């Protein structure tokens, strides 16, 4: 049966702090030799995904902005399906569009006076400084289409008001420790994985899917695959979820990733 690998990037295939992935290269090359698709499923933008695909020499589809959209290279599948043609991709959009998200944030700011600063309100230099990125990395991170990251500079107890307002406007929120996020209710890593799995199945007949992640936002991804796997995080533990067949890698980040790939795909 054909295998398809879905993988998170930050903290999973890439080191959480310095984004290195040297440890994964031999296993990645073996996946390429064996024709096993490596599908990124990440919070990262199209521009960030393209950067890593190019660096790693991958040609497979990818899922951006936590399930906001699926990008499938033109002619990747031998059949036609419903999508938007853009930049040599067939794009399946699940999330709300950036302009609508920005508009909702502006309205909330005006209605409440909350100090909300989105990536769209900041220059690439400001994002770089705040997020500890290079200016080039910040430009790619700012190129959002299906979610907006923002700083909420208000007391913690006002969070509930913020979240209620986001929900009342028809959107969902995330909180990642430093940045808050707003995105469409339908943007979901799991939904995106299921749509792509269907397309792979149509192309190859039955497929066996493997998913690798490191944190809570990967749970929908892990629930949507045949073989879920978690790599160890920087705190030495694993994401808090009980899935009957979850494989917990001993290795942290990229090293755990290699362990999973060797165990489930290269044997
Ligand atoms: Mg991650």
PDB file of C-alpha atoms and ligand atoms in Angstrom:
ATOM      1  CA  UNK A   1       0.000   0.000   0.000  1.00  0.00           C
ATOM      2  CA  UNK A   2       1.245   3.513  -0.787  1.00  0.00           C
ATOM      3  CA  UNK A   3       2.378   5.504   2.242  1.00  0.00           C
ATOM      4  CA  UNK A   4       1.772   9.229   2.675  1.00  0.00           C
ATOM      5  CA  UNK A   5       3.517  11.209   5.410  1.00  0.00           C
ATOM      6  CA  UNK A   6       1.899  14.321   6.896  1.00  0.00           C
ATOM      7  CA  UNK A   7       4.228  16.327   9.098  1.00  0.00           C
ATOM      8  CA  UNK A   8       4.186  19.427  11.234  1.00  0.00           C
ATOM      9  CA  UNK A   9       7.276  21.652  10.910  1.00  0.00           C
ATOM     10  CA  UNK A  10       8.049  23.810  13.985  1.00  0.00           C
ATOM     11  CA  UNK A  11       9.203  21.628  16.876  1.00  0.00           C
ATOM     12  CA  UNK A  12       8.676  18.476  14.811  1.00  0.00           C
ATOM     13  CA  UNK A  13      10.710  18.380  11.608  1.00  0.00           C
ATOM     14  CA  UNK A  14      12.446  21.675  12.458  1.00  0.00           C
ATOM     15  CA  UNK A  15      14.065  22.452  15.786  1.00  0.00           C
ATOM     16  CA  UNK A  16      11.681  24.667  17.767  1.00  0.00           C
ATOM     17  CA  UNK A  17      14.300  27.312  18.521  1.00  0.00           C
ATOM     18  CA  UNK A  18      16.724  27.485  15.610  1.00  0.00           C
ATOM     19  CA  UNK A  19      14.670  25.834  12.824  1.00  0.00           C
ATOM     20  CA  UNK A  20      17.474  23.411  11.894  1.00  0.00           C
ATOM     21  CA  UNK A  21      16.653  20.057  10.351  1.00  0.00           C
ATOM     22  CA  UNK A  22      20.081  18.577   9.497  1.00  0.00           C
ATOM     23  CA  UNK A  23      19.289  15.414  11.459  1.00  0.00           C
ATOM     24  CA  UNK A  24      16.344  14.640   9.164  1.00  0.00           C
ATOM     25  CA  UNK A  25      18.246  14.728   5.860  1.00  0.00           C
ATOM     26  CA  UNK A  26      19.233  11.034   5.461  1.00  0.00           C
ATOM     27  CA  UNK A  27      15.684   9.883   6.311  1.00  0.00           C
ATOM     28  CA  UNK A  28      14.179  12.590   4.120  1.00  0.00           C
ATOM     29  CA  UNK A  29      16.333  11.496   1.197  1.00  0.00           C
ATOM     30  CA  UNK A  30      15.253   7.891   1.732  1.00  0.00           C
ATOM     31  CA  UNK A  31      11.590   8.996   1.636  1.00  0.00           C
ATOM     32  CA  UNK A  32      12.242  10.809  -1.649  1.00  0.00           C
ATOM     33  CA  UNK A  33      14.012   7.769  -3.135  1.00  0.00           C
ATOM     34  CA  UNK A  34      11.073   5.577  -2.144  1.00  0.00           C
ATOM     35  CA  UNK A  35       8.546   8.018  -3.641  1.00  0.00           C
ATOM     36  CA  UNK A  36       6.767   8.583  -0.334  1.00  0.00           C
ATOM     37  CA  UNK A  37       5.034  11.986  -0.355  1.00  0.00           C
ATOM     38  CA  UNK A  38       6.091  14.335   2.460  1.00  0.00           C
ATOM     39  CA  UNK A  39       3.230  16.752   3.076  1.00  0.00           C
ATOM     40  CA  UNK A  40       3.873  19.709   5.386  1.00  0.00           C
ATOM     41  CA  UNK A  41       0.926  20.456   7.660  1.00  0.00           C
ATOM     42  CA  UNK A  42       1.869  23.561   9.568  1.00  0.00           C
ATOM     43  CA  UNK A  43       0.943  26.988  10.890  1.00  0.00           C
ATOM     44  CA  UNK A  44       3.419  28.473   8.411  1.00  0.00           C
ATOM     45  CA  UNK A  45       2.434  30.606   5.412  1.00  0.00           C
ATOM     46  CA  UNK A  46       2.671  29.674   1.734  1.00  0.00           C
ATOM     47  CA  UNK A  47       5.931  31.666   1.448  1.00  0.00           C
ATOM     48  CA  UNK A  48       7.468  29.873   4.443  1.00  0.00           C
ATOM     49  CA  UNK A  49       6.373  26.463   3.155  1.00  0.00           C
ATOM     50  CA  UNK A  50       7.834  27.229  -0.273  1.00  0.00           C
ATOM     51  CA  UNK A  51      11.123  28.205   1.322  1.00  0.00           C
ATOM     52  CA  UNK A  52      11.481  24.844   3.094  1.00  0.00           C
ATOM     53  CA  UNK A  53      10.153  22.801   0.138  1.00  0.00           C
ATOM     54  CA  UNK A  54      12.739  24.438  -2.091  1.00  0.00           C
ATOM     55  CA  UNK A  55      15.537  23.886   0.454  1.00  0.00           C
ATOM     56  CA  UNK A  56      14.556  20.250   0.975  1.00  0.00           C
ATOM     57  CA  UNK A  57      13.827  19.571  -2.693  1.00  0.00           C
ATOM     58  CA  UNK A  58      10.232  18.466  -2.110  1.00  0.00           C
ATOM     59  CA  UNK A  59       7.496  18.636  -4.743  1.00  0.00           C
ATOM     60  CA  UNK A  60       4.505  17.397  -2.746  1.00  0.00           C
ATOM     61  CA  UNK A  61       1.341  19.289  -1.710  1.00  0.00           C
ATOM     62  CA  UNK A  62       1.376  21.283   1.530  1.00  0.00           C
ATOM     63  CA  UNK A  63      -1.139  22.551   4.081  1.00  0.00           C
ATOM     64  CA  UNK A  64      -0.674  26.159   5.244  1.00  0.00           C
ATOM     65  CA  UNK A  65      -1.732  28.286   8.206  1.00  0.00           C
ATOM     66  CA  UNK A  66      -3.111  25.479  10.416  1.00  0.00           C
ATOM     67  CA  UNK A  67      -5.431  24.119   7.750  1.00  0.00           C
ATOM     68  CA  UNK A  68      -6.324  27.452   6.144  1.00  0.00           C
ATOM     69  CA  UNK A  69      -5.655  26.054   2.669  1.00  0.00           C
ATOM     70  CA  UNK A  70      -4.153  23.128   0.773  1.00  0.00           C
ATOM     71  CA  UNK A  71      -1.692  23.867  -2.026  1.00  0.00           C
ATOM     72  CA  UNK A  72      -1.406  21.145  -4.664  1.00  0.00           C
ATOM     73  CA  UNK A  73       1.120  21.661  -7.463  1.00  0.00           C
ATOM     74  CA  UNK A  74      -0.482  21.737 -10.940  1.00  0.00           C
ATOM     75  CA  UNK A  75      -0.595  18.268 -12.524  1.00  0.00           C
ATOM     76  CA  UNK A  76       0.390  16.541  -9.240  1.00  0.00           C
ATOM     77  CA  UNK A  77      -2.722  14.392  -9.458  1.00  0.00           C
ATOM     78  CA  UNK A  78      -3.793  12.904 -12.782  1.00  0.00           C
ATOM     79  CA  UNK A  79      -7.408  14.027 -12.409  1.00  0.00           C
ATOM     80  CA  UNK A  80      -9.281  17.313 -12.056  1.00  0.00           C
ATOM     81  CA  UNK A  81     -10.905  18.451  -8.809  1.00  0.00           C
ATOM     82  CA  UNK A  82     -12.480  21.599  -7.446  1.00  0.00           C
ATOM     83  CA  UNK A  83      -9.953  24.274  -6.525  1.00  0.00           C
ATOM     84  CA  UNK A  84      -8.698  27.762  -7.299  1.00  0.00           C
ATOM     85  CA  UNK A  85      -5.836  27.979  -9.805  1.00  0.00           C
ATOM     86  CA  UNK A  86      -3.089  30.231  -8.472  1.00  0.00           C
ATOM     87  CA  UNK A  87       0.743  30.457  -8.823  1.00  0.00           C
ATOM     88  CA  UNK A  88       1.044  26.993 -10.471  1.00  0.00           C
ATOM     89  CA  UNK A  89      -1.050  25.428  -7.733  1.00  0.00           C
ATOM     90  CA  UNK A  90      -4.522  24.103  -7.376  1.00  0.00           C
ATOM     91  CA  UNK A  91      -5.581  25.671  -4.045  1.00  0.00           C
ATOM     92  CA  UNK A  92      -8.338  24.267  -1.836  1.00  0.00           C
ATOM     93  CA  UNK A  93      -9.310  27.001   0.615  1.00  0.00           C
ATOM     94  CA  UNK A  94     -10.833  26.087   3.968  1.00  0.00           C
ATOM     95  CA  UNK A  95     -10.133  29.211   6.011  1.00  0.00           C
ATOM     96  CA  UNK A  96     -11.478  32.742   5.964  1.00  0.00           C
ATOM     97  CA  UNK A  97      -9.561  35.297   3.923  1.00  0.00           C
ATOM     98  CA  UNK A  98      -7.002  37.617   5.494  1.00  0.00           C
ATOM     99  CA  UNK A  99      -8.885  40.826   4.651  1.00  0.00           C
ATOM    100  CA  UNK A 100     -11.987  39.619   6.511  1.00  0.00           C
ATOM    101  CA  UNK A 101      -9.873  38.665   9.547  1.00  0.00           C
ATOM    102  CA  UNK A 102      -8.121  42.038   9.564  1.00  0.00           C
ATOM    103  CA  UNK A 103     -11.487  43.793   9.294  1.00  0.00           C
ATOM    104  CA  UNK A 104     -12.841  41.846  12.292  1.00  0.00           C
ATOM    105  CA  UNK A 105      -9.789  42.773  14.385  1.00  0.00           C
ATOM    106  CA  UNK A 106     -10.113  46.443  13.443  1.00  0.00           C
ATOM    107  CA  UNK A 107     -13.784  46.398  14.434  1.00  0.00           C
ATOM    108  CA  UNK A 108     -12.993  44.782  17.796  1.00  0.00           C
ATOM    109  CA  UNK A 109     -10.291  47.376  18.424  1.00  0.00           C
ATOM    110  CA  UNK A 110     -12.713  50.215  17.603  1.00  0.00           C
ATOM    111  CA  UNK A 111     -15.575  48.752  19.609  1.00  0.00           C
ATOM    112  CA  UNK A 112     -13.519  48.069  22.764  1.00  0.00           C
ATOM    113  CA  UNK A 113     -10.431  50.258  22.645  1.00  0.00           C
ATOM    114  CA  UNK A 114      -8.318  47.107  23.235  1.00  0.00           C
ATOM    115  CA  UNK A 115      -4.658  47.418  22.349  1.00  0.00           C
ATOM    116  CA  UNK A 116      -4.451  44.924  19.489  1.00  0.00           C
ATOM    117  CA  UNK A 117      -1.467  44.930  17.135  1.00  0.00           C
ATOM    118  CA  UNK A 118      -1.536  42.523  14.211  1.00  0.00           C
ATOM    119  CA  UNK A 119       1.375  41.411  12.034  1.00  0.00           C
ATOM    120  CA  UNK A 120      -0.369  43.464   9.340  1.00  0.00           C
ATOM    121  CA  UNK A 121       0.083  46.597  11.481  1.00  0.00           C
ATOM    122  CA  UNK A 122       3.817  45.970  11.868  1.00  0.00           C
ATOM    123  CA  UNK A 123       6.718  46.343   9.443  1.00  0.00           C
ATOM    124  CA  UNK A 124       8.840  43.297   8.618  1.00  0.00           C
ATOM    125  CA  UNK A 125      11.587  44.841  10.774  1.00  0.00           C
ATOM    126  CA  UNK A 126       9.216  45.144  13.739  1.00  0.00           C
ATOM    127  CA  UNK A 127       7.999  41.550  13.351  1.00  0.00           C
ATOM    128  CA  UNK A 128      11.613  40.369  13.026  1.00  0.00           C
ATOM    129  CA  UNK A 129      12.580  42.073  16.262  1.00  0.00           C
ATOM    130  CA  UNK A 130       9.508  40.970  18.181  1.00  0.00           C
ATOM    131  CA  UNK A 131       9.538  37.335  17.010  1.00  0.00           C
ATOM    132  CA  UNK A 132      13.322  36.937  16.955  1.00  0.00           C
ATOM    133  CA  UNK A 133      13.441  36.254  13.209  1.00  0.00           C
ATOM    134  CA  UNK A 134      15.602  37.591  10.400  1.00  0.00           C
ATOM    135  CA  UNK A 135      13.919  40.278   8.294  1.00  0.00           C
ATOM    136  CA  UNK A 136      13.646  37.797   5.401  1.00  0.00           C
ATOM    137  CA  UNK A 137      11.965  35.238   7.674  1.00  0.00           C
ATOM    138  CA  UNK A 138       9.656  37.950   9.018  1.00  0.00           C
ATOM    139  CA  UNK A 139       8.581  38.899   5.489  1.00  0.00           C
ATOM    140  CA  UNK A 140       7.613  35.291   4.810  1.00  0.00           C
ATOM    141  CA  UNK A 141       5.819  35.016   8.159  1.00  0.00           C
ATOM    142  CA  UNK A 142       3.898  38.228   7.435  1.00  0.00           C
ATOM    143  CA  UNK A 143       2.650  36.961   4.065  1.00  0.00           C
ATOM    144  CA  UNK A 144      -0.535  35.570   5.616  1.00  0.00           C
ATOM    145  CA  UNK A 145      -3.659  34.673   3.675  1.00  0.00           C
ATOM    146  CA  UNK A 146      -5.806  32.662   6.103  1.00  0.00           C
ATOM    147  CA  UNK A 147      -5.011  33.840   9.638  1.00  0.00           C
ATOM    148  CA  UNK A 148      -3.690  36.863  11.466  1.00  0.00           C
ATOM    149  CA  UNK A 149      -1.314  36.825  14.417  1.00  0.00           C
ATOM    150  CA  UNK A 150      -1.600  39.638  16.890  1.00  0.00           C
ATOM    151  CA  UNK A 151      -0.394  40.981  20.205  1.00  0.00           C
ATOM    152  CA  UNK A 152      -3.123  41.591  22.788  1.00  0.00           C
ATOM    153  CA  UNK A 153      -1.691  44.110  25.202  1.00  0.00           C
ATOM    154  CA  UNK A 154      -4.441  43.967  27.835  1.00  0.00           C
ATOM    155  CA  UNK A 155      -4.942  42.257  31.230  1.00  0.00           C
ATOM    156  CA  UNK A 156      -5.547  38.511  31.013  1.00  0.00           C
ATOM    157  CA  UNK A 157      -9.129  38.820  32.314  1.00  0.00           C
ATOM    158  CA  UNK A 158     -10.152  40.731  29.176  1.00  0.00           C
ATOM    159  CA  UNK A 159      -9.298  37.687  27.063  1.00  0.00           C
ATOM    160  CA  UNK A 160     -12.807  36.256  27.459  1.00  0.00           C
ATOM    161  CA  UNK A 161     -14.335  39.409  25.975  1.00  0.00           C
ATOM    162  CA  UNK A 162     -11.889  39.214  23.072  1.00  0.00           C
ATOM    163  CA  UNK A 163     -12.609  35.534  22.412  1.00  0.00           C
ATOM    164  CA  UNK A 164     -16.383  36.070  22.620  1.00  0.00           C
ATOM    165  CA  UNK A 165     -16.190  38.920  20.138  1.00  0.00           C
ATOM    166  CA  UNK A 166     -14.083  36.875  17.722  1.00  0.00           C
ATOM    167  CA  UNK A 167     -16.626  34.076  17.944  1.00  0.00           C
ATOM    168  CA  UNK A 168     -19.582  36.480  17.532  1.00  0.00           C
ATOM    169  CA  UNK A 169     -18.019  37.692  14.292  1.00  0.00           C
ATOM    170  CA  UNK A 170     -17.934  34.102  13.047  1.00  0.00           C
ATOM    171  CA  UNK A 171     -14.242  33.332  13.524  1.00  0.00           C
ATOM    172  CA  UNK A 172     -12.053  31.182  15.805  1.00  0.00           C
ATOM    173  CA  UNK A 173      -9.006  32.054  17.881  1.00  0.00           C
ATOM    174  CA  UNK A 174      -5.734  30.487  18.963  1.00  0.00           C
ATOM    175  CA  UNK A 175      -3.239  31.421  21.621  1.00  0.00           C
ATOM    176  CA  UNK A 176       0.369  30.324  21.323  1.00  0.00           C
ATOM    177  CA  UNK A 177       1.997  31.850  24.382  1.00  0.00           C
ATOM    178  CA  UNK A 178       3.101  35.088  22.766  1.00  0.00           C
ATOM    179  CA  UNK A 179       0.774  35.692  19.857  1.00  0.00           C
ATOM    180  CA  UNK A 180      -2.937  35.312  19.549  1.00  0.00           C
ATOM    181  CA  UNK A 181      -4.413  34.210  16.261  1.00  0.00           C
ATOM    182  CA  UNK A 182      -7.712  34.696  14.465  1.00  0.00           C
ATOM    183  CA  UNK A 183      -8.824  32.374  11.679  1.00  0.00           C
ATOM    184  CA  UNK A 184     -11.888  30.994   9.921  1.00  0.00           C
ATOM    185  CA  UNK A 185     -13.990  28.390  11.748  1.00  0.00           C
ATOM    186  CA  UNK A 186     -13.454  25.887   8.953  1.00  0.00           C
ATOM    187  CA  UNK A 187      -9.639  26.101   8.923  1.00  0.00           C
ATOM    188  CA  UNK A 188      -8.529  22.807  10.454  1.00  0.00           C
ATOM    189  CA  UNK A 189      -5.414  20.655  10.005  1.00  0.00           C
ATOM    190  CA  UNK A 190      -7.518  17.496  10.311  1.00  0.00           C
ATOM    191  CA  UNK A 191     -10.026  18.511   7.649  1.00  0.00           C
ATOM    192  CA  UNK A 192      -7.182  19.419   5.297  1.00  0.00           C
ATOM    193  CA  UNK A 193      -5.463  16.052   5.897  1.00  0.00           C
ATOM    194  CA  UNK A 194      -8.717  14.210   5.174  1.00  0.00           C
ATOM    195  CA  UNK A 195      -9.295  16.094   1.907  1.00  0.00           C
ATOM    196  CA  UNK A 196      -5.747  15.349   0.733  1.00  0.00           C
ATOM    197  CA  UNK A 197      -5.978  11.706   1.826  1.00  0.00           C
ATOM    198  CA  UNK A 198      -9.083  11.367  -0.359  1.00  0.00           C
ATOM    199  CA  UNK A 199      -7.197  12.790  -3.332  1.00  0.00           C
ATOM    200  CA  UNK A 200      -4.195  10.483  -2.724  1.00  0.00           C
ATOM    201  CA  UNK A 201      -6.610   7.543  -2.449  1.00  0.00           C
ATOM    202  CA  UNK A 202      -8.235   8.492  -5.741  1.00  0.00           C
ATOM    203  CA  UNK A 203      -4.788   8.571  -7.342  1.00  0.00           C
ATOM    204  CA  UNK A 204      -3.192   5.474  -5.820  1.00  0.00           C
ATOM    205  CA  UNK A 205      -6.036   3.323  -4.525  1.00  0.00           C
ATOM    206  CA  UNK A 206      -5.791   2.589  -0.794  1.00  0.00           C
ATOM    207  CA  UNK A 207      -3.139   4.621   1.048  1.00  0.00           C
ATOM    208  CA  UNK A 208      -1.702   4.341   4.530  1.00  0.00           C
ATOM    209  CA  UNK A 209      -1.191   7.690   6.260  1.00  0.00           C
ATOM    210  CA  UNK A 210       1.293   8.629   8.956  1.00  0.00           C
ATOM    211  CA  UNK A 211       1.143  11.922  10.866  1.00  0.00           C
ATOM    212  CA  UNK A 212       3.851  13.491  13.039  1.00  0.00           C
ATOM    213  CA  UNK A 213       3.400  16.429  15.402  1.00  0.00           C
ATOM    214  CA  UNK A 214       4.627  17.931  18.652  1.00  0.00           C
ATOM    215  CA  UNK A 215       1.915  20.124  20.156  1.00  0.00           C
ATOM    216  CA  UNK A 216      -1.778  20.683  20.791  1.00  0.00           C
ATOM    217  CA  UNK A 217      -2.458  22.262  17.410  1.00  0.00           C
ATOM    218  CA  UNK A 218      -1.426  18.943  15.820  1.00  0.00           C
ATOM    219  CA  UNK A 219      -4.199  16.955  17.500  1.00  0.00           C
ATOM    220  CA  UNK A 220      -6.620  17.273  14.543  1.00  0.00           C
ATOM    221  CA  UNK A 221      -3.794  16.117  12.236  1.00  0.00           C
ATOM    222  CA  UNK A 222      -2.972  13.124  14.454  1.00  0.00           C
ATOM    223  CA  UNK A 223      -6.638  12.123  14.681  1.00  0.00           C
ATOM    224  CA  UNK A 224      -6.988  12.204  10.886  1.00  0.00           C
ATOM    225  CA  UNK A 225      -4.208   9.691  10.042  1.00  0.00           C
ATOM    226  CA  UNK A 226      -3.860   5.906  10.280  1.00  0.00           C
ATOM    227  CA  UNK A 227      -0.638   6.046  12.305  1.00  0.00           C
ATOM    228  CA  UNK A 228      -0.226   9.103  14.559  1.00  0.00           C
ATOM    229  CA  UNK A 229       3.150   9.855  16.131  1.00  0.00           C
ATOM    230  CA  UNK A 230       4.366  12.516  18.553  1.00  0.00           C
ATOM    231  CA  UNK A 231       7.942  13.685  18.948  1.00  0.00           C
ATOM    232  CA  UNK A 232       9.268  14.693  22.336  1.00  0.00           C
ATOM    233  CA  UNK A 233       9.080  18.425  23.105  1.00  0.00           C
ATOM    234  CA  UNK A 234      11.699  20.722  24.666  1.00  0.00           C
ATOM    235  CA  UNK A 235      10.239  20.043  28.111  1.00  0.00           C
ATOM    236  CA  UNK A 236      10.986  16.345  27.688  1.00  0.00           C
ATOM    237  CA  UNK A 237       7.358  15.268  27.376  1.00  0.00           C
ATOM    238  CA  UNK A 238       4.722  14.750  24.701  1.00  0.00           C
ATOM    239  CA  UNK A 239       1.544  16.549  23.779  1.00  0.00           C
ATOM    240  CA  UNK A 240      -1.319  15.715  26.095  1.00  0.00           C
ATOM    241  CA  UNK A 241      -3.603  13.393  24.184  1.00  0.00           C
ATOM    242  CA  UNK A 242      -4.645   9.800  24.494  1.00  0.00           C
ATOM    243  CA  UNK A 243      -5.004   8.161  21.115  1.00  0.00           C
ATOM    244  CA  UNK A 244      -5.054   4.351  21.168  1.00  0.00           C
ATOM    245  CA  UNK A 245      -2.269   3.830  18.611  1.00  0.00           C
ATOM    246  CA  UNK A 246      -0.204   6.987  19.199  1.00  0.00           C
ATOM    247  CA  UNK A 247       3.523   6.307  18.863  1.00  0.00           C
ATOM    248  CA  UNK A 248       5.639   8.433  21.202  1.00  0.00           C
ATOM    249  CA  UNK A 249       9.126   8.957  19.838  1.00  0.00           C
ATOM    250  CA  UNK A 250      11.981   8.952  22.331  1.00  0.00           C
ATOM    251  CA  UNK A 251      13.803  11.628  20.366  1.00  0.00           C
ATOM    252  CA  UNK A 252      13.057  15.320  20.604  1.00  0.00           C
ATOM    253  CA  UNK A 253      11.988  17.342  17.530  1.00  0.00           C
ATOM    254  CA  UNK A 254      13.888  16.375  14.352  1.00  0.00           C
ATOM    255  CA  UNK A 255      15.515  13.341  16.034  1.00  0.00           C
ATOM    256  CA  UNK A 256      12.127  11.997  17.016  1.00  0.00           C
ATOM    257  CA  UNK A 257      10.952  12.666  13.475  1.00  0.00           C
ATOM    258  CA  UNK A 258      13.722  10.449  12.086  1.00  0.00           C
ATOM    259  CA  UNK A 259      12.818   7.724  14.581  1.00  0.00           C
ATOM    260  CA  UNK A 260       9.177   7.755  13.413  1.00  0.00           C
ATOM    261  CA  UNK A 261      10.097   7.785   9.721  1.00  0.00           C
ATOM    262  CA  UNK A 262      12.514   4.867  10.175  1.00  0.00           C
ATOM    263  CA  UNK A 263      10.003   2.858  12.177  1.00  0.00           C
ATOM    264  CA  UNK A 264       6.935   3.335  10.016  1.00  0.00           C
ATOM    265  CA  UNK A 265       8.116   4.035   6.486  1.00  0.00           C
ATOM    266  CA  UNK A 266      11.628   2.771   5.823  1.00  0.00           C
ATOM    267  CA  UNK A 267      11.460  -0.770   7.262  1.00  0.00           C
TER     268      UNK A 267
HETATM  269 MG1  LIG B   1       4.788  22.292  16.041  1.00  0.00          MG
END
